[in-house]
PDB file of C-alpha atoms and ligand atoms in Angstrom:
ATOM      1  CA  MET A  67       5.347  23.828  -5.507  1.00  0.00           C
ATOM      2  CA  THR A  68       7.752  22.859  -2.340  1.00  0.00           C
ATOM      3  CA  GLN A  69       7.193  18.966  -1.482  1.00  0.00           C
ATOM      4  CA  HIS A  70       5.976  19.925   2.124  1.00  0.00           C
ATOM      5  CA  LYS A  71       3.367  21.904   0.110  1.00  0.00           C
ATOM      6  CA  LEU A  72       2.245  19.212  -1.985  1.00  0.00           C
ATOM      7  CA  TYR A  73       2.026  16.572   0.779  1.00  0.00           C
ATOM      8  CA  LYS A  74       0.057  18.897   3.159  1.00  0.00           C
ATOM      9  CA  ASN A  75      -2.120  19.386   0.087  1.00  0.00           C
ATOM     10  CA  ALA A  76      -2.584  15.802  -0.397  1.00  0.00           C
ATOM     11  CA  ALA A  77      -3.276  15.708   3.073  1.00  0.00           C
ATOM     12  CA  ASN A  78      -6.394  18.046   2.881  1.00  0.00           C
ATOM     13  CA  TYR A  79      -7.612  16.329  -0.292  1.00  0.00           C
ATOM     14  CA  TRP A  80      -7.817  13.026   1.558  1.00  0.00           C
ATOM     15  CA  ALA A  81      -9.140  15.371   4.660  1.00  0.00           C
ATOM     16  CA  LYS A  82     -12.590  15.987   2.710  1.00  0.00           C
ATOM     17  CA  VAL A  83     -13.376  12.831   1.491  1.00  0.00           C
ATOM     18  CA  PRO A  84     -15.824  10.234   2.817  1.00  0.00           C
ATOM     19  CA  ALA A  85     -14.799   7.352   5.339  1.00  0.00           C
ATOM     20  CA  THR A  86     -16.533   4.841   2.442  1.00  0.00           C
ATOM     21  CA  LEU A  87     -15.018   2.766   0.043  1.00  0.00           C
ATOM     22  CA  ASN A  88     -16.274   5.065  -2.730  1.00  0.00           C
ATOM     23  CA  GLY A  89     -14.144   7.596  -1.053  1.00  0.00           C
ATOM     24  CA  VAL A  90     -10.636   5.231  -1.328  1.00  0.00           C
ATOM     25  CA  LEU A  91     -11.076   4.373  -3.928  1.00  0.00           C
ATOM     26  CA  GLY A  92     -11.874   7.794  -5.997  1.00  0.00           C
ATOM     27  CA  GLY A  93     -15.587   5.925  -6.613  1.00  0.00           C
ATOM     28  CA  PHE A  94     -14.930   2.799  -7.334  1.00  0.00           C
ATOM     29  CA  GLY A  95     -15.935   0.958  -4.190  1.00  0.00           C
ATOM     30  CA  HIS A  96     -18.226  -1.717  -6.894  1.00  0.00           C
ATOM     31  CA  ILE A  97     -14.069  -3.137  -7.910  1.00  0.00           C
ATOM     32  CA  SER A  98     -13.291  -3.798  -3.852  1.00  0.00           C
ATOM     33  CA  ASP A  99     -13.943  -7.268  -4.515  1.00  0.00           C
ATOM     34  CA  ILE A 100     -12.758  -8.186  -7.571  1.00  0.00           C
ATOM     35  CA  ASP A 101      -9.102  -6.792  -6.020  1.00  0.00           C
ATOM     36  CA  ILE A 102      -9.179  -8.727  -2.922  1.00  0.00           C
ATOM     37  CA  GLY A 103      -9.799 -11.594  -4.895  1.00  0.00           C
ATOM     38  CA  GLY A 104      -6.758 -10.890  -7.268  1.00  0.00           C
ATOM     39  CA  SER A 105      -5.157 -10.021  -3.911  1.00  0.00           C
ATOM     40  CA  ARG A 106      -5.798 -13.048  -2.318  1.00  0.00           C
ATOM     41  CA  THR A 107      -4.736 -16.023  -5.427  1.00  0.00           C
ATOM     42  CA  PHE A 108      -1.120 -13.536  -5.886  1.00  0.00           C
ATOM     43  CA  LEU A 109      -1.289 -13.831  -1.488  1.00  0.00           C
ATOM     44  CA  ASN A 110      -1.693 -17.366  -1.708  1.00  0.00           C
ATOM     45  CA  HIS A 111       0.845 -18.140  -3.941  1.00  0.00           C
ATOM     46  CA  LEU A 112       3.419 -16.290  -1.885  1.00  0.00           C
ATOM     47  CA  LEU A 113       2.244 -18.307   1.118  1.00  0.00           C
ATOM     48  CA  THR A 114       3.500 -22.137  -1.134  1.00  0.00           C
ATOM     49  CA  LEU A 115       6.747 -20.972  -2.054  1.00  0.00           C
ATOM     50  CA  GLN A 116       9.780 -22.983  -0.624  1.00  0.00           C
ATOM     51  CA  ASP A 117      10.267 -20.633   1.859  1.00  0.00           C
ATOM     52  CA  PRO A 118       7.324 -18.707   2.664  1.00  0.00           C
ATOM     53  CA  PRO A 119       6.852 -15.464   4.721  1.00  0.00           C
ATOM     54  CA  ASN A 120       5.079 -16.444   8.592  1.00  0.00           C
ATOM     55  CA  THR A 121       2.314 -15.702   9.138  1.00  0.00           C
ATOM     56  CA  ASN A 122       2.202 -14.230  12.584  1.00  0.00           C
ATOM     57  CA  ILE A 123       2.021  -9.628  12.027  1.00  0.00           C
ATOM     58  CA  ALA A 124       1.297  -8.029   9.009  1.00  0.00           C
ATOM     59  CA  LEU A 125       1.532  -4.119   8.502  1.00  0.00           C
ATOM     60  CA  ASP A 126      -1.576  -1.755   6.144  1.00  0.00           C
ATOM     61  CA  CYS A 127       0.604   1.121   4.798  1.00  0.00           C
ATOM     62  CA  GLY A 128      -2.098   4.219   4.010  1.00  0.00           C
ATOM     63  CA  ALA A 129      -4.691   1.518   4.687  1.00  0.00           C
ATOM     64  CA  GLY A 130      -7.037   4.517   4.502  1.00  0.00           C
ATOM     65  CA  ILE A 131     -10.801   2.972   6.200  1.00  0.00           C
ATOM     66  CA  GLY A 132      -9.378  -0.748   6.815  1.00  0.00           C
ATOM     67  CA  ARG A 133     -10.295  -2.101   3.378  1.00  0.00           C
ATOM     68  CA  VAL A 134      -7.163  -4.225   2.609  1.00  0.00           C
ATOM     69  CA  SER A 135      -6.205  -5.099   6.264  1.00  0.00           C
ATOM     70  CA  LYS A 136     -10.336  -6.123   6.850  1.00  0.00           C
ATOM     71  CA  ASN A 137     -10.993  -8.248   3.862  1.00  0.00           C
ATOM     72  CA  LEU A 138      -7.818  -9.151   3.262  1.00  0.00           C
ATOM     73  CA  LEU A 139      -4.671  -9.544   5.802  1.00  0.00           C
ATOM     74  CA  ILE A 140      -7.182 -10.416   8.874  1.00  0.00           C
ATOM     75  CA  SER A 141      -7.537 -13.325   7.744  1.00  0.00           C
ATOM     76  CA  TYR A 142      -4.242 -14.682   7.095  1.00  0.00           C
ATOM     77  CA  PHE A 143      -2.282 -12.776   9.901  1.00  0.00           C
ATOM     78  CA  ASP A 144      -2.476 -13.245  13.840  1.00  0.00           C
ATOM     79  CA  LYS A 145      -1.613  -9.268  14.101  1.00  0.00           C
ATOM     80  CA  VAL A 146      -2.824  -7.081  11.860  1.00  0.00           C
ATOM     81  CA  ASP A 147      -0.714  -3.080  12.310  1.00  0.00           C
ATOM     82  CA  LEU A 148      -2.393  -0.024  10.187  1.00  0.00           C
ATOM     83  CA  VAL A 149      -0.447   2.733   9.400  1.00  0.00           C
ATOM     84  CA  GLU A 150      -2.695   5.805   7.974  1.00  0.00           C
ATOM     85  CA  GLN A 151      -2.756   9.726   8.256  1.00  0.00           C
ATOM     86  CA  ASP A 152      -6.072  10.800   7.834  1.00  0.00           C
ATOM     87  CA  GLU A 153      -7.994  10.421  11.340  1.00  0.00           C
ATOM     88  CA  LYS A 154     -11.044  10.459  10.591  1.00  0.00           C
ATOM     89  CA  PHE A 155     -10.284   7.015   8.300  1.00  0.00           C
ATOM     90  CA  ILE A 156      -8.336   5.499  11.260  1.00  0.00           C
ATOM     91  CA  ASN A 157     -11.513   5.397  13.083  1.00  0.00           C
ATOM     92  CA  ALA A 158     -13.649   4.706  10.221  1.00  0.00           C
ATOM     93  CA  ALA A 159     -11.151   1.152  10.100  1.00  0.00           C
ATOM     94  CA  LYS A 160     -11.929   0.927  14.101  1.00  0.00           C
ATOM     95  CA  GLU A 161     -15.120   0.641  13.248  1.00  0.00           C
ATOM     96  CA  ASN A 162     -14.902  -1.630   9.796  1.00  0.00           C
ATOM     97  CA  ILE A 163     -12.371  -4.103  11.785  1.00  0.00           C
ATOM     98  CA  GLY A 164     -13.876  -4.357  15.257  1.00  0.00           C
ATOM     99  CA  GLU A 165     -11.955  -2.198  18.267  1.00  0.00           C
ATOM    100  CA  ASP A 166     -12.985  -5.914  19.890  1.00  0.00           C
ATOM    101  CA  ASN A 167     -11.445  -7.891  17.247  1.00  0.00           C
ATOM    102  CA  ALA A 168      -7.834  -9.589  18.499  1.00  0.00           C
ATOM    103  CA  LYS A 169      -6.360  -9.429  14.903  1.00  0.00           C
ATOM    104  CA  LEU A 170      -6.341  -5.689  15.254  1.00  0.00           C
ATOM    105  CA  GLY A 171      -2.769  -3.976  15.773  1.00  0.00           C
ATOM    106  CA  THR A 172      -1.246  -1.260  16.690  1.00  0.00           C
ATOM    107  CA  ILE A 173      -2.663   2.126  14.429  1.00  0.00           C
ATOM    108  CA  TYR A 174      -0.439   4.097  13.698  1.00  0.00           C
ATOM    109  CA  HIS A 175      -1.387   7.673  12.909  1.00  0.00           C
ATOM    110  CA  LEU A 176       1.266   8.990  10.662  1.00  0.00           C
ATOM    111  CA  SER A 177       2.023   9.999   7.145  1.00  0.00           C
ATOM    112  CA  LEU A 178       4.272   7.143   5.749  1.00  0.00           C
ATOM    113  CA  GLN A 179       7.630  10.100   4.958  1.00  0.00           C
ATOM    114  CA  HIS A 180       7.668  10.122   8.842  1.00  0.00           C
ATOM    115  CA  PHE A 181       7.370   6.112   9.470  1.00  0.00           C
ATOM    116  CA  LYS A 182       9.731   4.171  11.210  1.00  0.00           C
ATOM    117  CA  PRO A 183       8.624   1.311  11.869  1.00  0.00           C
ATOM    118  CA  GLU A 184       8.740  -0.470  15.741  1.00  0.00           C
ATOM    119  CA  LYS A 185       8.294  -4.151  14.854  1.00  0.00           C
ATOM    120  CA  MET A 186       8.823  -6.640  12.657  1.00  0.00           C
ATOM    121  CA  TYR A 187       6.600  -7.921  10.152  1.00  0.00           C
ATOM    122  CA  ASP A 188       6.164 -10.607   8.248  1.00  0.00           C
ATOM    123  CA  LEU A 189       4.156  -8.735   5.307  1.00  0.00           C
ATOM    124  CA  ILE A 190       4.307  -5.129   4.704  1.00  0.00           C
ATOM    125  CA  TRP A 191       1.162  -4.415   1.684  1.00  0.00           C
ATOM    126  CA  CYS A 192       1.476  -1.343   0.487  1.00  0.00           C
ATOM    127  CA  GLN A 193      -1.482  -0.325  -1.624  1.00  0.00           C
ATOM    128  CA  TRP A 194      -2.998   2.779  -3.956  1.00  0.00           C
ATOM    129  CA  ILE A 195      -0.435   4.370  -1.983  1.00  0.00           C
ATOM    130  CA  LEU A 196       3.288   4.717  -3.451  1.00  0.00           C
ATOM    131  CA  GLY A 197       2.390   7.390  -5.425  1.00  0.00           C
ATOM    132  CA  CYS A 198       1.533  10.359  -2.625  1.00  0.00           C
ATOM    133  CA  LEU A 199       5.198   9.888  -1.694  1.00  0.00           C
ATOM    134  CA  ASN A 200       7.905  11.749  -4.285  1.00  0.00           C
ATOM    135  CA  ASP A 201      10.767   9.418  -5.771  1.00  0.00           C
ATOM    136  CA  TYR A 202      12.835  10.164  -3.122  1.00  0.00           C
ATOM    137  CA  ASP A 203      10.886   9.562   0.242  1.00  0.00           C
ATOM    138  CA  LEU A 204       9.685   6.327  -1.315  1.00  0.00           C
ATOM    139  CA  ILE A 205      13.035   4.434  -1.858  1.00  0.00           C
ATOM    140  CA  ASN A 206      13.510   5.847   1.631  1.00  0.00           C
ATOM    141  CA  PHE A 207      10.592   4.173   3.146  1.00  0.00           C
ATOM    142  CA  LEU A 208      11.245   1.092   1.283  1.00  0.00           C
ATOM    143  CA  ILE A 209      14.522   0.443   2.740  1.00  0.00           C
ATOM    144  CA  ARG A 210      13.289   1.446   6.220  1.00  0.00           C
ATOM    145  CA  CYS A 211       9.966  -1.401   5.145  1.00  0.00           C
ATOM    146  CA  SER A 212      12.874  -3.841   4.228  1.00  0.00           C
ATOM    147  CA  LYS A 213      15.047  -3.552   7.370  1.00  0.00           C
ATOM    148  CA  SER A 214      11.850  -4.594   9.132  1.00  0.00           C
ATOM    149  CA  LEU A 215      11.530  -7.517   8.108  1.00  0.00           C
ATOM    150  CA  THR A 216      11.616 -11.247   9.797  1.00  0.00           C
ATOM    151  CA  THR A 217      12.826 -13.680   7.851  1.00  0.00           C
ATOM    152  CA  ASN A 218      11.477 -14.805   4.384  1.00  0.00           C
ATOM    153  CA  GLY A 219       9.122 -11.420   4.767  1.00  0.00           C
ATOM    154  CA  LEU A 220       8.298  -9.970   1.585  1.00  0.00           C
ATOM    155  CA  ILE A 221       7.052  -6.132   0.770  1.00  0.00           C
ATOM    156  CA  ILE A 222       4.001  -6.295  -1.403  1.00  0.00           C
ATOM    157  CA  VAL A 223       3.433  -3.452  -3.977  1.00  0.00           C
ATOM    158  CA  LYS A 224      -0.206  -2.976  -5.817  1.00  0.00           C
ATOM    159  CA  GLU A 225       0.075   0.176  -7.719  1.00  0.00           C
ATOM    160  CA  ASN A 226      -1.427   1.519 -10.761  1.00  0.00           C
ATOM    161  CA  ILE A 227       0.954   1.416 -13.320  1.00  0.00           C
ATOM    162  CA  SER A 228       1.114   4.592 -16.383  1.00  0.00           C
ATOM    163  CA  SER A 229       0.509   2.930 -19.582  1.00  0.00           C
ATOM    164  CA  SER A 230       3.204   5.166 -21.443  1.00  0.00           C
ATOM    165  CA  ASN A 231       6.832   5.778 -19.931  1.00  0.00           C
ATOM    166  CA  GLU A 232       5.937   9.017 -18.745  1.00  0.00           C
ATOM    167  CA  LEU A 233       4.871  10.047 -14.570  1.00  0.00           C
ATOM    168  CA  ASP A 234       1.245  10.682 -14.749  1.00  0.00           C
ATOM    169  CA  TYR A 235       0.349  13.153 -12.153  1.00  0.00           C
ATOM    170  CA  ASP A 236      -3.407  13.839 -10.872  1.00  0.00           C
ATOM    171  CA  GLU A 237      -3.883  17.563 -10.199  1.00  0.00           C
ATOM    172  CA  LYS A 238      -6.874  16.502  -7.916  1.00  0.00           C
ATOM    173  CA  ASP A 239      -5.086  14.186  -5.125  1.00  0.00           C
ATOM    174  CA  TYR A 240      -1.659  15.206  -5.716  1.00  0.00           C
ATOM    175  CA  SER A 241      -0.479  11.229  -6.472  1.00  0.00           C
ATOM    176  CA  VAL A 242       2.214  10.595  -9.045  1.00  0.00           C
ATOM    177  CA  THR A 243       1.099   7.287 -11.593  1.00  0.00           C
ATOM    178  CA  ARG A 244       4.769   5.795 -12.613  1.00  0.00           C
ATOM    179  CA  PRO A 245       5.391   3.629 -15.438  1.00  0.00           C
ATOM    180  CA  TYR A 246       7.195  -0.070 -14.678  1.00  0.00           C
ATOM    181  CA  GLU A 247      10.325   1.248 -15.514  1.00  0.00           C
ATOM    182  CA  LEU A 248      10.503   3.577 -12.759  1.00  0.00           C
ATOM    183  CA  MET A 249       9.274   0.937 -10.505  1.00  0.00           C
ATOM    184  CA  LEU A 250      11.580  -1.486 -11.352  1.00  0.00           C
ATOM    185  CA  MET A 251      14.663   1.386 -10.767  1.00  0.00           C
ATOM    186  CA  LEU A 252      12.568   2.514  -7.112  1.00  0.00           C
ATOM    187  CA  PHE A 253      12.599  -0.942  -6.131  1.00  0.00           C
ATOM    188  CA  ASP A 254      16.605  -1.681  -7.374  1.00  0.00           C
ATOM    189  CA  ALA A 255      17.802   1.444  -5.503  1.00  0.00           C
ATOM    190  CA  ALA A 256      15.908   0.558  -2.453  1.00  0.00           C
ATOM    191  CA  CYS A 257      17.803  -2.618  -2.882  1.00  0.00           C
ATOM    192  CA  LEU A 258      14.653  -4.647  -2.979  1.00  0.00           C
ATOM    193  CA  LYS A 259      14.503  -7.800  -5.956  1.00  0.00           C
ATOM    194  CA  ILE A 260      11.150  -8.706  -7.266  1.00  0.00           C
ATOM    195  CA  VAL A 261      10.004 -12.578  -6.237  1.00  0.00           C
ATOM    196  CA  LYS A 262       7.087 -12.054  -7.677  1.00  0.00           C
ATOM    197  CA  THR A 263       4.644 -10.148  -9.815  1.00  0.00           C
ATOM    198  CA  ASP A 264       1.261 -10.268 -11.619  1.00  0.00           C
ATOM    199  CA  VAL A 265      -1.409  -7.918 -13.004  1.00  0.00           C
ATOM    200  CA  GLN A 266      -5.097  -7.755 -11.511  1.00  0.00           C
ATOM    201  CA  VAL A 267      -7.136  -9.051 -13.936  1.00  0.00           C
ATOM    202  CA  ASP A 268     -10.752  -8.823 -14.608  1.00  0.00           C
ATOM    203  CA  PHE A 269     -10.572  -4.388 -13.242  1.00  0.00           C
ATOM    204  CA  PRO A 270     -12.541  -2.036 -15.661  1.00  0.00           C
ATOM    205  CA  ASP A 271     -10.995  -1.034 -18.788  1.00  0.00           C
ATOM    206  CA  GLU A 272     -10.897   2.748 -18.450  1.00  0.00           C
ATOM    207  CA  ILE A 273      -8.725   2.762 -15.197  1.00  0.00           C
ATOM    208  CA  TYR A 274      -5.260   1.885 -14.893  1.00  0.00           C
ATOM    209  CA  SER A 275      -3.085  -1.710 -15.010  1.00  0.00           C
ATOM    210  CA  VAL A 276      -3.193  -2.803 -12.033  1.00  0.00           C
ATOM    211  CA  HIS A 277       0.085  -4.133 -11.091  1.00  0.00           C
ATOM    212  CA  MET A 278       1.578  -6.521  -7.694  1.00  0.00           C
ATOM    213  CA  PHE A 279       5.634  -6.944  -6.964  1.00  0.00           C
ATOM    214  CA  ALA A 280       6.228  -9.307  -4.351  1.00  0.00           C
ATOM    215  CA  LEU A 281       9.370  -7.780  -2.732  1.00  0.00           C
ATOM    216  CA  LYS A 282      12.671  -8.802  -0.442  1.00  0.00           C
ATOM    217  CA  PRO A 283      16.350  -7.608   0.071  1.00  0.00           C
ATOM    218  CA  LYS A 284      18.813  -8.241  -2.228  1.00  0.00           C
TER     219      LYS A 284
HETATM  220  C1  SAM B 430      -6.258   5.174  -2.277  1.00  0.00           C
HETATM  221  S1  SAM B 430      -6.224   5.736  -0.836  1.00  0.00           S
HETATM  222  C2  SAM B 430      -6.053   3.539  -0.410  1.00  0.00           C
HETATM  223  C3  SAM B 430      -6.530   2.779   1.003  1.00  0.00           C
HETATM  224  C4  SAM B 430      -5.611   0.989   0.952  1.00  0.00           C
HETATM  225  N1  SAM B 430      -4.948   1.203   0.650  1.00  0.00           N
HETATM  226  C5  SAM B 430      -6.528   0.594  -0.143  1.00  0.00           C
HETATM  227  O1  SAM B 430      -6.630   0.401  -0.666  1.00  0.00           O
HETATM  228  O2  SAM B 430      -8.017   1.020   0.207  1.00  0.00           O
HETATM  229  C6  SAM B 430      -4.959   6.154  -0.178  1.00  0.00           C
HETATM  230  C7  SAM B 430      -4.825   6.084   1.571  1.00  0.00           C
HETATM  231  O3  SAM B 430      -3.447   7.061   1.003  1.00  0.00           O
HETATM  232  C8  SAM B 430      -3.760   8.037   2.632  1.00  0.00           C
HETATM  233  N2  SAM B 430      -2.933   8.846   2.486  1.00  0.00           N
HETATM  234  C9  SAM B 430      -1.981   9.193   1.512  1.00  0.00           C
HETATM  235  N3  SAM B 430      -1.116  10.014   1.402  1.00  0.00           N
HETATM  236  C10 SAM B 430      -0.482   9.443   2.282  1.00  0.00           C
HETATM  237  C11 SAM B 430       0.867   9.404   3.057  1.00  0.00           C
HETATM  238  N4  SAM B 430       1.599  10.473   2.561  1.00  0.00           N
HETATM  239  N5  SAM B 430       1.082   8.976   4.389  1.00  0.00           N
HETATM  240  C12 SAM B 430       0.365   7.992   4.670  1.00  0.00           C
HETATM  241  N6  SAM B 430      -1.184   7.612   4.063  1.00  0.00           N
HETATM  242  C13 SAM B 430      -1.704   8.563   2.924  1.00  0.00           C
HETATM  243  C14 SAM B 430      -4.671   8.620   1.937  1.00  0.00           C
HETATM  244  O4  SAM B 430      -5.509   9.171   3.845  1.00  0.00           O
HETATM  245  C15 SAM B 430      -5.867   7.144   2.041  1.00  0.00           C
HETATM  246  O5  SAM B 430      -6.511   6.325   2.661  1.00  0.00           O
END
């Protein structure tokens, strides 16, 4: 299958998924609060670094229904922009966050492989989305993000990690789960270095291990 067709199939898959917590979390809507709690602890630590990122503006990539923006980013940043390719999710995100919420910034209706940031961001959050990109598009996406960071800005990656050294393909949503070592190679290829990394705790045993990485340009 060509890459174009894979991306199209993935978009078609998400187009049929309901705009709910359970929808975007593949039936695991009930773990959202634990997830947000782990992200909050991680972010709190990053904000106490010697050279912390500013908290003016963040970008939520593959934002879905605005779960991360609404429950996490908006309480830290003055403005939060979102990028998401599915129109129904964008509408749900606007409703969930509140279109009149002064902290809601620009919503980009785009796929990440085509998205080129127009602004500079203090923090770029990528969660449960990078498996939708092939390695080549992911490296280039990370390079574009890296060039769009303000001083001390960070890219956060929060993703499933495969337990083997193999790629796990998901035939339902056309995504891929990468092993830890490959993630490190891709960050390196995008000239990013790890400032901090942690593993999400208290998730159910039956799901992948979820790792958080805070990255900055080398
Ligand atoms: C598993 S959901 C995660 C949503 C959100 N990050 C969260 O944690 O709640 C994956 C999201 O990525 C979006 N998506 C899938 N492929 C994408 C692509 N190539 N570009 C942008 N968004 C994409 C889907 O529409 C969906 O909203």
